[in-house]
Coordinates of C-alpha atoms in Angstrom, one line a residue:
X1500 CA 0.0 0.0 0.0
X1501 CA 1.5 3.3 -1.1
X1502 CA 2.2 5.3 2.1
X1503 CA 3.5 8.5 0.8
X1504 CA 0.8 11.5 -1.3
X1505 CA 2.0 11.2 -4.3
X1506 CA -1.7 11.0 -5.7
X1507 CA -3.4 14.2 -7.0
X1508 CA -6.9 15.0 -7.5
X1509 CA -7.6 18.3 -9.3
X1510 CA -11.7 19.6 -9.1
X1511 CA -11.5 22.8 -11.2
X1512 CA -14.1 25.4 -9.0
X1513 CA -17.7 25.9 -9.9
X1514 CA -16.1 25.4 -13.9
X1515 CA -18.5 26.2 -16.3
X1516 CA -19.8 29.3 -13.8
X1517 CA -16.4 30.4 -13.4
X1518 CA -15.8 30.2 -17.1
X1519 CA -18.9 32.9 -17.7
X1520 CA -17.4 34.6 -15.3
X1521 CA -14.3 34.9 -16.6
X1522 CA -15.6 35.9 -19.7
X1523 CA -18.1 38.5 -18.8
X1524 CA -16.5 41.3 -16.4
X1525 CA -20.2 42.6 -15.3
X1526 CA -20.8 39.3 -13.9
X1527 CA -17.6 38.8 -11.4
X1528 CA -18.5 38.4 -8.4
X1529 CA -22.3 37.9 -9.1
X1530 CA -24.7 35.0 -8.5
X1531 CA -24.3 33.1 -12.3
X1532 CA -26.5 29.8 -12.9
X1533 CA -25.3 27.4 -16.3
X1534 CA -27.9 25.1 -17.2
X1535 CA -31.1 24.4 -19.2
X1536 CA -33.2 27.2 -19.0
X1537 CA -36.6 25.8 -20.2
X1538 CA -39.1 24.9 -18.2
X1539 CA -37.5 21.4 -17.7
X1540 CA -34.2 22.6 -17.2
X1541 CA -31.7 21.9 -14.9
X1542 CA -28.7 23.7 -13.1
X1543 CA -25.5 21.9 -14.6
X1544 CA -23.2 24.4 -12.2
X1545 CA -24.2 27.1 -10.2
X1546 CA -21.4 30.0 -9.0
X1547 CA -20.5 30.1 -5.6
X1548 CA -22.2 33.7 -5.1
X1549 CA -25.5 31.9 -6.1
X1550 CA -25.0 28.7 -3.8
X1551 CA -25.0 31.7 -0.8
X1552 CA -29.0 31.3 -1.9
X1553 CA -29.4 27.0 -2.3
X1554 CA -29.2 26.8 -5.7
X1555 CA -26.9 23.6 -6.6
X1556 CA -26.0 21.5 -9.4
X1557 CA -28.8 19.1 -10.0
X1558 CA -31.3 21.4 -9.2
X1559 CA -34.8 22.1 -11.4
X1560 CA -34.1 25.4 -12.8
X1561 CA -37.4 26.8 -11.9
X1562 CA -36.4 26.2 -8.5
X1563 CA -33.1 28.2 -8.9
X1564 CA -35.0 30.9 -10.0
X1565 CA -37.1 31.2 -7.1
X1566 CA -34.3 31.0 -4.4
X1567 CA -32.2 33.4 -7.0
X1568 CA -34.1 35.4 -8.9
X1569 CA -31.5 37.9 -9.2
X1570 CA -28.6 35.6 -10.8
X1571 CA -27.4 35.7 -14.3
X1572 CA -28.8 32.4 -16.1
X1573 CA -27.0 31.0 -19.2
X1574 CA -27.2 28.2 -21.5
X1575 CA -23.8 26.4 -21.0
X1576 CA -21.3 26.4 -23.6
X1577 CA -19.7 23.0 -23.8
X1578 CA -17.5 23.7 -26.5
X1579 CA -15.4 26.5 -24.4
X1580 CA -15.4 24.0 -21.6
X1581 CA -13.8 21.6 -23.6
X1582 CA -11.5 23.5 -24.7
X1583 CA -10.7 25.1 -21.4
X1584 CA -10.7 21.3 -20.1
X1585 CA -8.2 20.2 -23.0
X1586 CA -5.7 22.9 -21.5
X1587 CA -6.0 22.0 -17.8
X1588 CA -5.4 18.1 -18.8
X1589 CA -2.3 18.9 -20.7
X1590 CA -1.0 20.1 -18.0
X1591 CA -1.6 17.3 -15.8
X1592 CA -0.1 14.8 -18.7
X1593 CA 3.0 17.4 -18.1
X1594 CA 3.5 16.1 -14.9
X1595 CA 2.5 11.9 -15.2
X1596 CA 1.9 9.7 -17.7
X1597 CA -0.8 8.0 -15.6
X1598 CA -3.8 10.8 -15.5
X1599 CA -7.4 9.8 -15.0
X1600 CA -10.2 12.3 -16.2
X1601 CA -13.5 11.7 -14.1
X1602 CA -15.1 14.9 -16.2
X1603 CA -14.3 17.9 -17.9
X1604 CA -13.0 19.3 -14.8
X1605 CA -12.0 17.0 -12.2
X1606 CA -8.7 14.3 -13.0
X1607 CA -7.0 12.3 -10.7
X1608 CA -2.6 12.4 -11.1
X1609 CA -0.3 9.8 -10.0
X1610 CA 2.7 12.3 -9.6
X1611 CA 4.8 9.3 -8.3
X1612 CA 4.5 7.7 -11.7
X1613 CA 6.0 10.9 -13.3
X1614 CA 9.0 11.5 -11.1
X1615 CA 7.4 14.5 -9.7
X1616 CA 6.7 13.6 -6.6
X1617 CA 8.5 11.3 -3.8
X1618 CA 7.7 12.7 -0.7
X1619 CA 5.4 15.1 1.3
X1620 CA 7.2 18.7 0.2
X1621 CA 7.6 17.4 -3.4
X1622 CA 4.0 16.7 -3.8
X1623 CA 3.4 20.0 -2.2
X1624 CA 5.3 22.1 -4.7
X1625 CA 3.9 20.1 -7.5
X1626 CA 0.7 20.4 -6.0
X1627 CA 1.3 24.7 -5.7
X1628 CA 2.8 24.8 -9.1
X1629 CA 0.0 23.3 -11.1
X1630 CA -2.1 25.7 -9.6
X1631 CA -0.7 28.4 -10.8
X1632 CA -0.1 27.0 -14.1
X1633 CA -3.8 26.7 -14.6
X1634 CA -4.7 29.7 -13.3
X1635 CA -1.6 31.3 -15.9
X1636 CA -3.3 29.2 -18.6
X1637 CA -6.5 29.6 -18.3
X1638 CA -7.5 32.2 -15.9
X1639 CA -9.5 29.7 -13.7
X1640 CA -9.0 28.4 -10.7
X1641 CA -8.8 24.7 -9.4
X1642 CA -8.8 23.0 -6.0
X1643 CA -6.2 20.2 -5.2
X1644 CA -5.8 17.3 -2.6
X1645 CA -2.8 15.4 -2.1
X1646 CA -2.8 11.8 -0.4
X1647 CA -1.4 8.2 -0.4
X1648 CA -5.0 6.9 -2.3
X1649 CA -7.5 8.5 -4.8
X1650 CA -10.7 8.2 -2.0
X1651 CA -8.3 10.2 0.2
X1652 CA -6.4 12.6 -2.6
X1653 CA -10.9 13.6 -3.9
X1654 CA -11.7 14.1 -0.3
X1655 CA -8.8 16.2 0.5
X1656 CA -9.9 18.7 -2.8
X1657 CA -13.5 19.0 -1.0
X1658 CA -12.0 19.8 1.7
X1659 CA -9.6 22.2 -0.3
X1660 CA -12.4 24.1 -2.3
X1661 CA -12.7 26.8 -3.1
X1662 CA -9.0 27.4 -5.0
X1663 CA -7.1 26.0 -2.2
X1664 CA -4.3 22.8 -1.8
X1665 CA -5.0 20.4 1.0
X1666 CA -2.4 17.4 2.1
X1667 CA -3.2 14.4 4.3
X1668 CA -0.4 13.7 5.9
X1669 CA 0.0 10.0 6.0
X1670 CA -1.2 8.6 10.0
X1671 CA -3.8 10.9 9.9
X1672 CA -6.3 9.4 7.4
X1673 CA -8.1 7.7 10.4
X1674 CA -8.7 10.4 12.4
X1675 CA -9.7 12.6 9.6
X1676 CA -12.2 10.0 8.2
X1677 CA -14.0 9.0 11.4
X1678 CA -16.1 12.4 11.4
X1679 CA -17.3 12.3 7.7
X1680 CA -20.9 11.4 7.0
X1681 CA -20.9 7.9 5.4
X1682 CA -21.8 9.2 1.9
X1683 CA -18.6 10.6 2.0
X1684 CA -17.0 7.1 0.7
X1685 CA -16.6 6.1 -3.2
X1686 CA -20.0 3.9 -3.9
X1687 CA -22.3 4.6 -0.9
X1688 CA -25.0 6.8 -2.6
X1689 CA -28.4 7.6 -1.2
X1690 CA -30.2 4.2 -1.4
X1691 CA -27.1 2.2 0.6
X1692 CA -26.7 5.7 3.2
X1693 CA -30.1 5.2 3.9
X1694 CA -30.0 1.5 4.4
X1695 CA -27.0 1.8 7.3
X1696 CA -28.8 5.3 8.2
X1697 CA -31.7 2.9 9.5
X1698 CA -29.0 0.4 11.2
X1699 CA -27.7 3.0 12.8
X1700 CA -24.7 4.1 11.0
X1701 CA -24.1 7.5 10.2
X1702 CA -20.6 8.2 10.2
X1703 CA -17.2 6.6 9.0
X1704 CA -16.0 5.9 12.2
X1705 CA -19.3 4.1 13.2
X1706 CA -18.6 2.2 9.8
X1707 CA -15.2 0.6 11.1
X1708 CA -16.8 0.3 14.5
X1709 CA -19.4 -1.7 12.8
X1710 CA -17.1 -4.6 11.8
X1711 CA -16.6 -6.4 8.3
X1712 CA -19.2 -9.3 9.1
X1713 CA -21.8 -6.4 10.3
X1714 CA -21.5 -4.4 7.2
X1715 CA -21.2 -7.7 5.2
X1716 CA -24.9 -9.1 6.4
X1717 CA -26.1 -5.8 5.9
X1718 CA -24.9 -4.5 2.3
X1719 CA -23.7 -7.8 0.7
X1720 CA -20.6 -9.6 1.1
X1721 CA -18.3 -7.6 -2.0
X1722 CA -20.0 -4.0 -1.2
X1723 CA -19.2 -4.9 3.1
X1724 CA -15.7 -5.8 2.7
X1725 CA -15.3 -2.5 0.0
X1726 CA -17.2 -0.3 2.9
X1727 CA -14.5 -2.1 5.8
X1728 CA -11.6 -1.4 3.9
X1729 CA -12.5 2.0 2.8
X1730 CA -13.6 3.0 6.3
X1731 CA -10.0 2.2 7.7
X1732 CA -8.8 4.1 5.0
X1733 CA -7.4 1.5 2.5
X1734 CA -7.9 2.4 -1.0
X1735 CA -5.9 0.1 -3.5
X1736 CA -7.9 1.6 -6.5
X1737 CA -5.0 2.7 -9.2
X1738 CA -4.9 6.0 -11.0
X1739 CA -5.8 4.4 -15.2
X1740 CA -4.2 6.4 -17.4
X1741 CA -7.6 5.6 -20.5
X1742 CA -11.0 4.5 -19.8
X1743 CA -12.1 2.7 -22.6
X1744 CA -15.3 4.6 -24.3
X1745 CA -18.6 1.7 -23.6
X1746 CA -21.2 3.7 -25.7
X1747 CA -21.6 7.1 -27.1
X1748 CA -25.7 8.9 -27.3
X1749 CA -27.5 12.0 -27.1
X1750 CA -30.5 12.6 -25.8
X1751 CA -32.9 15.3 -25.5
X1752 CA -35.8 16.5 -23.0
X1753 CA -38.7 18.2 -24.5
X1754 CA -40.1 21.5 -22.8
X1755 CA -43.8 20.0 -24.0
X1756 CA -44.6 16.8 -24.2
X1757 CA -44.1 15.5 -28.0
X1758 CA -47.5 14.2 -29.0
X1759 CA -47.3 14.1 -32.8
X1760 CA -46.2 10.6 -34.0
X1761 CA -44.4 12.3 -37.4
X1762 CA -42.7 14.8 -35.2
X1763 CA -41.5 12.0 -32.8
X1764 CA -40.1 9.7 -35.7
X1765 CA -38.0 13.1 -37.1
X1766 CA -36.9 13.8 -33.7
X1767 CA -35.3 10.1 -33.3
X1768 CA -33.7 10.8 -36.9
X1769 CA -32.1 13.5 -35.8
X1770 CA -30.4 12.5 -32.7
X1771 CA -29.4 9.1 -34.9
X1772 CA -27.8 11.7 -37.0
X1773 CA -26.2 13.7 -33.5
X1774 CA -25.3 10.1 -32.4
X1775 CA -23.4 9.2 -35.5
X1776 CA -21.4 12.1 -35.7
X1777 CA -19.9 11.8 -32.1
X1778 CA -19.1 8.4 -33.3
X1779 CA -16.9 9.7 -36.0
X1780 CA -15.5 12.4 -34.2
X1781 CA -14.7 9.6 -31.7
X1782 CA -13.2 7.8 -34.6
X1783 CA -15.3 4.7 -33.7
X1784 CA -18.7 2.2 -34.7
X1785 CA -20.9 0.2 -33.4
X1786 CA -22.7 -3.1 -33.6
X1787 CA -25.8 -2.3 -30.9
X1788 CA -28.2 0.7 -31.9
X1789 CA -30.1 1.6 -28.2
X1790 CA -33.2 3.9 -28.4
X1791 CA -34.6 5.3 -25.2
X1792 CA -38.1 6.9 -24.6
X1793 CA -39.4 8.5 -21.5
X1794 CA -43.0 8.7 -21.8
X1795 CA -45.3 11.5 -20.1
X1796 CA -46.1 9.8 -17.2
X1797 CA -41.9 9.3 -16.4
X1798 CA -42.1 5.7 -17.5
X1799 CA -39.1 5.1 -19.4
X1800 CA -38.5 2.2 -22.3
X1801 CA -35.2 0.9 -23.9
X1802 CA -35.4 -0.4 -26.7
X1803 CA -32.5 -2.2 -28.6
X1804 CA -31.4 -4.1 -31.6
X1805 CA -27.7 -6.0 -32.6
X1806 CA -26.5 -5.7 -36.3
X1807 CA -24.1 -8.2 -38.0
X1808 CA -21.1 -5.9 -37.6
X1809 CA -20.0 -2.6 -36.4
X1810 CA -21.0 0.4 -38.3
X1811 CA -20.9 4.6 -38.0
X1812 CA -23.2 4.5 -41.2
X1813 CA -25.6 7.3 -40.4
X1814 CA -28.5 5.6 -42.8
X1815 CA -27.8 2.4 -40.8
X1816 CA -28.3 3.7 -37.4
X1817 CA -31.4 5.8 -38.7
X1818 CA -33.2 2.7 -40.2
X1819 CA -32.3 0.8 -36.8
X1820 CA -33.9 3.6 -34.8
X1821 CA -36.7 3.8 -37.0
X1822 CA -38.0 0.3 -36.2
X1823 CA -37.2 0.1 -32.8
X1824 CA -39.5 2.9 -32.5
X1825 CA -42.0 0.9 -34.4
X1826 CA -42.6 -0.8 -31.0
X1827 CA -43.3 2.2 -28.8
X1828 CA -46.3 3.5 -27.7
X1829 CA -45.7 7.1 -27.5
X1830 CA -49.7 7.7 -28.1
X1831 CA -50.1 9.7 -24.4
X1832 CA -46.6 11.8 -24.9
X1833 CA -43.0 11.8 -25.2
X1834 CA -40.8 13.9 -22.7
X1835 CA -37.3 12.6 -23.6
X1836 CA -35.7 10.8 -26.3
X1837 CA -32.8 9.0 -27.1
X1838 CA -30.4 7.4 -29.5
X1839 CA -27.2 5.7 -28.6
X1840 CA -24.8 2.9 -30.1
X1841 CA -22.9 0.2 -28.0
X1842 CA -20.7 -2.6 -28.7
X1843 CA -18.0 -0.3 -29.9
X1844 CA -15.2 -0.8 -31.9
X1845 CA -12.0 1.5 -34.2
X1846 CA -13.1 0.0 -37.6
X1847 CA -16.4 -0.4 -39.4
X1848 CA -17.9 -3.5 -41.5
X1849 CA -18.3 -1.8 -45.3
X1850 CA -22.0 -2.8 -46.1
X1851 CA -20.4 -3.4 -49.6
X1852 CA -23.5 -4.1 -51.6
X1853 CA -25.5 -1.2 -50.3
X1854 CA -22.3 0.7 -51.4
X1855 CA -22.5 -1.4 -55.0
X1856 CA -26.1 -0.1 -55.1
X1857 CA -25.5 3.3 -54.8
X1858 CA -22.5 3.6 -57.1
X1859 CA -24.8 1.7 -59.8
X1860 CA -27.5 4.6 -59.4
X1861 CA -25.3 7.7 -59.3
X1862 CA -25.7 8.1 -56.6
X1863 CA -23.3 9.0 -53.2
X1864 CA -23.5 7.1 -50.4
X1865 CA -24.9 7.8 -47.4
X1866 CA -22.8 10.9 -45.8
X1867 CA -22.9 12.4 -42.3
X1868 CA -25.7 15.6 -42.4
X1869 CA -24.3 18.7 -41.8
X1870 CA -24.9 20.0 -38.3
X1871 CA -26.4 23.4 -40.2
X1872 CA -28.4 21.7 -42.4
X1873 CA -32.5 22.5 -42.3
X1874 CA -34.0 20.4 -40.4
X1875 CA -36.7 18.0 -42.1
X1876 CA -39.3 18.9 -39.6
X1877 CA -39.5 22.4 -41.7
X1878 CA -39.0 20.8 -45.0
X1879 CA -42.0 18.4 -44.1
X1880 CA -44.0 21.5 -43.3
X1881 CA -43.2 23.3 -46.4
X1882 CA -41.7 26.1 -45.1
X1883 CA -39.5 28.6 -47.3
X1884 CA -38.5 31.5 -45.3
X1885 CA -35.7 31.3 -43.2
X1886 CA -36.1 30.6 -39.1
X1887 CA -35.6 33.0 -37.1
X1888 CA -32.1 33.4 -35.9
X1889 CA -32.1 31.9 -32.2
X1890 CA -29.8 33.9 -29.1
X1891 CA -29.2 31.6 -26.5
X1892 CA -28.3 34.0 -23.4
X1893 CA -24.6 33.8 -22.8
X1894 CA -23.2 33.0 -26.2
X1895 CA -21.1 35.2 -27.7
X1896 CA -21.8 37.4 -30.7
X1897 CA -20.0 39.8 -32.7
X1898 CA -21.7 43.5 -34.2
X1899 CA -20.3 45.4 -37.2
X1900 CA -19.8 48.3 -35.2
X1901 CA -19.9 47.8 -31.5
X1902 CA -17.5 44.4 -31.7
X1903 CA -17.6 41.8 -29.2
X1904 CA -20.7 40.4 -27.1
X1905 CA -22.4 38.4 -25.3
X1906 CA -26.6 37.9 -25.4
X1907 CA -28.2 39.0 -22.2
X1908 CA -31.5 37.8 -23.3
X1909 CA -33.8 37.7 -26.4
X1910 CA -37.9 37.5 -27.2
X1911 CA -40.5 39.2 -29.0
X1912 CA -38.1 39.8 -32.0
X1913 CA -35.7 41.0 -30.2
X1914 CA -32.1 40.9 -28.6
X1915 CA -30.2 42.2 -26.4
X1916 CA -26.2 42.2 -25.7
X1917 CA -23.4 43.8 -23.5
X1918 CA -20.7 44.8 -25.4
X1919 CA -17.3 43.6 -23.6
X1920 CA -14.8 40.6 -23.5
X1921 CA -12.7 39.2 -20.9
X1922 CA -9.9 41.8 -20.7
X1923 CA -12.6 44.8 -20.8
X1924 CA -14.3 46.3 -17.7
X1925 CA -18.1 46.1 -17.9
X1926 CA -19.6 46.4 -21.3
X1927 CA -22.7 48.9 -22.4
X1928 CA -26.1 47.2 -23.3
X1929 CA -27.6 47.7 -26.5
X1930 CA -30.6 46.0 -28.2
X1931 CA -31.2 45.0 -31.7
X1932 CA -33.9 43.1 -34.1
X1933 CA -33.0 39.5 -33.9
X1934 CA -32.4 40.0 -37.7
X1935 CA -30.1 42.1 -37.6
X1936 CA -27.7 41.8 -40.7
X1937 CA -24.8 43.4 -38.7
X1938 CA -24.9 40.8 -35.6
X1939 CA -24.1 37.3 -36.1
X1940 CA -22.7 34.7 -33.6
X1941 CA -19.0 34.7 -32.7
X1942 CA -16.8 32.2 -31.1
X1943 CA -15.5 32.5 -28.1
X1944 CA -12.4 34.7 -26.9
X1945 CA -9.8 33.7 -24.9
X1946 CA -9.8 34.4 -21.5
X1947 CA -6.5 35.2 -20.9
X1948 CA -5.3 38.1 -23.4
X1949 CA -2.1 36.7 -25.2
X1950 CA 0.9 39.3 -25.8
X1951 CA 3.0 39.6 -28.9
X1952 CA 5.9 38.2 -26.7
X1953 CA 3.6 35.3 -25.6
X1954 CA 3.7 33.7 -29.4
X1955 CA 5.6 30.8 -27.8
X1956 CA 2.5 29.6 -26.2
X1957 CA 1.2 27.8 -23.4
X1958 CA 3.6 25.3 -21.2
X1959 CA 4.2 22.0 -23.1
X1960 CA 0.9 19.6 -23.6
X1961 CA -1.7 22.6 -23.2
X1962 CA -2.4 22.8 -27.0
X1963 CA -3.2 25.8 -28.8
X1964 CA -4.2 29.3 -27.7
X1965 CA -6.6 29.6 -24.7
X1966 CA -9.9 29.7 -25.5
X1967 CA -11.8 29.8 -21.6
X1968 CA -13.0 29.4 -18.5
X1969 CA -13.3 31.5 -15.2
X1970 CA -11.2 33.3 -12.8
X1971 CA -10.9 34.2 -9.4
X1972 CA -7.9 36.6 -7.9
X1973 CA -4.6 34.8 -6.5
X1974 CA -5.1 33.8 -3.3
X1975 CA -2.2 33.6 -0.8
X1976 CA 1.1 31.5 -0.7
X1977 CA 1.0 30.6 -4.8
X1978 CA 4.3 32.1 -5.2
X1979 CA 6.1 29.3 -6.1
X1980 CA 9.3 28.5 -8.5
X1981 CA 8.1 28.2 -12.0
X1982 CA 10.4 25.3 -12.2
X1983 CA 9.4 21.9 -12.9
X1984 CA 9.6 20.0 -9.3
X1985 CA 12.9 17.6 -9.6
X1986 CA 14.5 14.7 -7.5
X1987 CA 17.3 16.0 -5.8
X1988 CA 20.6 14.6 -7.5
X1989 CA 21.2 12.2 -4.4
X1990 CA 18.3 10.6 -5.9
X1991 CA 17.5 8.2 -8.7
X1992 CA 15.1 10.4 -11.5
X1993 CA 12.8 7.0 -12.4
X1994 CA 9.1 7.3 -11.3
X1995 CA 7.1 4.5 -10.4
X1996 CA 5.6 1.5 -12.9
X1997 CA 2.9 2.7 -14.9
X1998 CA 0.2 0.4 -13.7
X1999 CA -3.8 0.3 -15.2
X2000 CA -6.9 -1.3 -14.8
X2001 CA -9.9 -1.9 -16.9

């Protein structure tokens, strides 16, 4: 059992809220919710000025706007975070070749694995160093905990938040544990706190007090000796360098119930189309084509059919959808749908005599639709004018004369935007018909303003220029070296085996 901290775990702070944040100088140090903002919505991250009022992540959106009905409420915009998230794990891969993303913002390190990290003050420095590499990269701010296992190292960046480093020392895990609610430990969620909540079991401590055989007859013989272990603080669980992808699907959840069995059968197209271009993008295919319906009454089906061999043929995967739908009864209302592919695989069976088919009429064969392209729901109802031009609040957008922006809000035809980007003080407000010829969406600006002497770029392994997320001032004791942590020379410079699991 590894004794010394050598493993990392990095929870970027409130991420995507920070981002907008960053990004938008009239809302620092305001309440900011990121989620879905229909009627169905949900928060996805919520700042840590709006948490002062409840709102969480999680939460029903209309619920956040009751207990904040003063924040700022955006759509999220994943493609910033993922960029922004890009950055953050190249800097982590900087430092070990075993690194372990949980999420777009959150990664666990084995620094021992690297070399840069052997001892307590070495994974301190590493530790105080990455932080302010992210927060030099990015702008953002992230929250790190140092221990001898990854239960310990995520419960250490709780304790941490917000934008702080916290180490547990090793012979203190014990009495640092004890305390903690139970739901505190990897795999004990609501259904299993309950259950020992009802035996009387509320904190770690009373876990380990408990006894193996106790916890064994009460949650099952593999989940009571994982519980034992864990509450005496062994964690064996090794950092995995790759996770390997299970399935990739999109979904979507309708602000009104779909009722319309034509619109329900283009709206399963259409994510079969979504699904197979994250396939590609993944550079992968698929033999299992999953459809999911959640009905109006919250009763949810899964429906699923097996082809002879992997594919990332969007007319394949469309036609699969298609009839598995033919079995649903979506008669009394359709809340959510879904379309996802399992069974993966990095090569795809040619369906060579569809192909010979194809080539025989003159025709191409069956391509990925573009992500602009009309949608057939308009071209099924005849329609020749051009939609109007949606705003979701938050994007950015960019006028003719006034330059950068960012939509506050839109409606009744239409929109308005604050002028001002991440390096500006507070932008004026100005609103303008949603057709507008001089205002058209813009892509995102970096959040920390690169100088003509910058052109080297960002530290090794944090790809191109930064393109994102939010920022909070320096806090106290980050001045550190901006030298990589090394083995003294005494030393030997090998790090540990690079070890994975499954």
């Amino acid at each position: 059992m590894r004794t010394t901290p050598t493993i990392l775990h990095l929870d970027m702070d409130a991420f995507f809220a920070s981002a907008e944040q960053a990004s938008k100088p009239s809302l620092r140090g305001k309440a900011v919710v990121v989620g879905g903002l229909g009627p169905r919505g949900v928060v996805a991250t919520a700042s840590y000025e709006a948490r002062v009022f409840g709102v969480n992540s999680a939460m029903p959106m209309a619920q956040a706007r009751r207990r904040a009905p003063n924040a700022a409420y955006l759509v999220p915009r994943f493609g910033l975070y993922r960029e922004v998230s890009e950055q953050v794990m190249g800097l982590l891969r900087a430092l070990s070749p075993l690194v372990e993303p949980l999420s777009l913002d959150e990664a666990f390190v084995d620094l021992e694995a690297g070399g840069t990290a052997w001892d307590e003050a070495s994974a301190r420095l590493t530790g105080a160093k990455l932080r302010a590499d992210i927060r030099a990269v990015t702008g953002l701010t992230g929250s790190v905990g140092l221990a001898a296992s990854k239960m310990l190292a995520k419960i250490a960046s709780e304790q941490a938040k917000p934008d702080g480093l916290v180490l547990i020392e090793p012979g203190t895990e014990r009495a640092l544990l004890g305390p903690l609610p139970v739901r505190t430990l990897p795999g004990v969620g609501p259904a299993t706190g309950d259950h020992l909540r009802r035996a009387g079991i509320t904190t770690v401590e009373e876990l380990a007090e408990a006894g193996e055989d106790e916890l064994v007859r009460l949650v099952g013989k593999a989940h009571g000796h994982a519980l034992f272990a864990m509450a005496l603080a062994h964690d064996e669980r090794p950092v995995v360098a790759e996770r390997e992808t299970k399935s990739v699907s999109v979904e979507d959840t309708y602000d009104v119930d779909i009722h319309e069995r034509v619109r329900v059968e283009l709206e399963v197209q259409r994510l079969a189309d979504r699904c197979v271009r994250r396939l590609r993008r993944a550079a992968l295919s698929g033999r299992t084509i999953v459809l999911k319906v959640r009905r109006y009454d919250f009763s949810t089906l899964t429906r699923s059919e097996t082809l002879r061999g992997p594919t990332d043929d969007p007319g394949v995967v469309r036609e699969a959808a298609a009839r598995l739908l033919e079995g649903v009864d979506t008669t009394g209302g359709v809340r959510l749908l879904g379309v996802g592919v399992t069974g993966l695989a990095d090569y795809t069976q040619e369906d060579l005599f569809a192909q010979a088919q194809a080539a025989a009429a003159g025709e191409p064969a069956a391509e990925e639709h573009a992500a602009d392209e009309p949608s057939e729901a308009a071209a099924a109802a005849g329609e020749t004018a051009p939609a109007e031009r949606r705003w979701p609040s938050g994007h950015d957008v960019r006028h003719a004369e006034f330059g950068h922006g960012w939509v506050q809000g839109s409606g009744l035809g239409r929109v308005t935007v604050r002028f001002e980007t991440p390096y500006s003080g507070p932008g004026r407000v100005r609103t303008f018909r949603t057709d507008d010829p001089q205002l058209e969406p813009a892509d995102p600006l970096p959040l920390v303003e690169r100088r003509p002497e910058d052109a080297g770029g960002p530290p090794a392994g944090t790809g191109p220029s930064v393109s994102a997320v939010g920022t909070h001032g320096s806090g106290p004791g980050d001045q550190v070296s901006s030298e990589p942590a090394s083995r003294p020379k005494s030393r030997s410079g090998g790090g540990g085996d690079a070890t994975s699991r499954p």
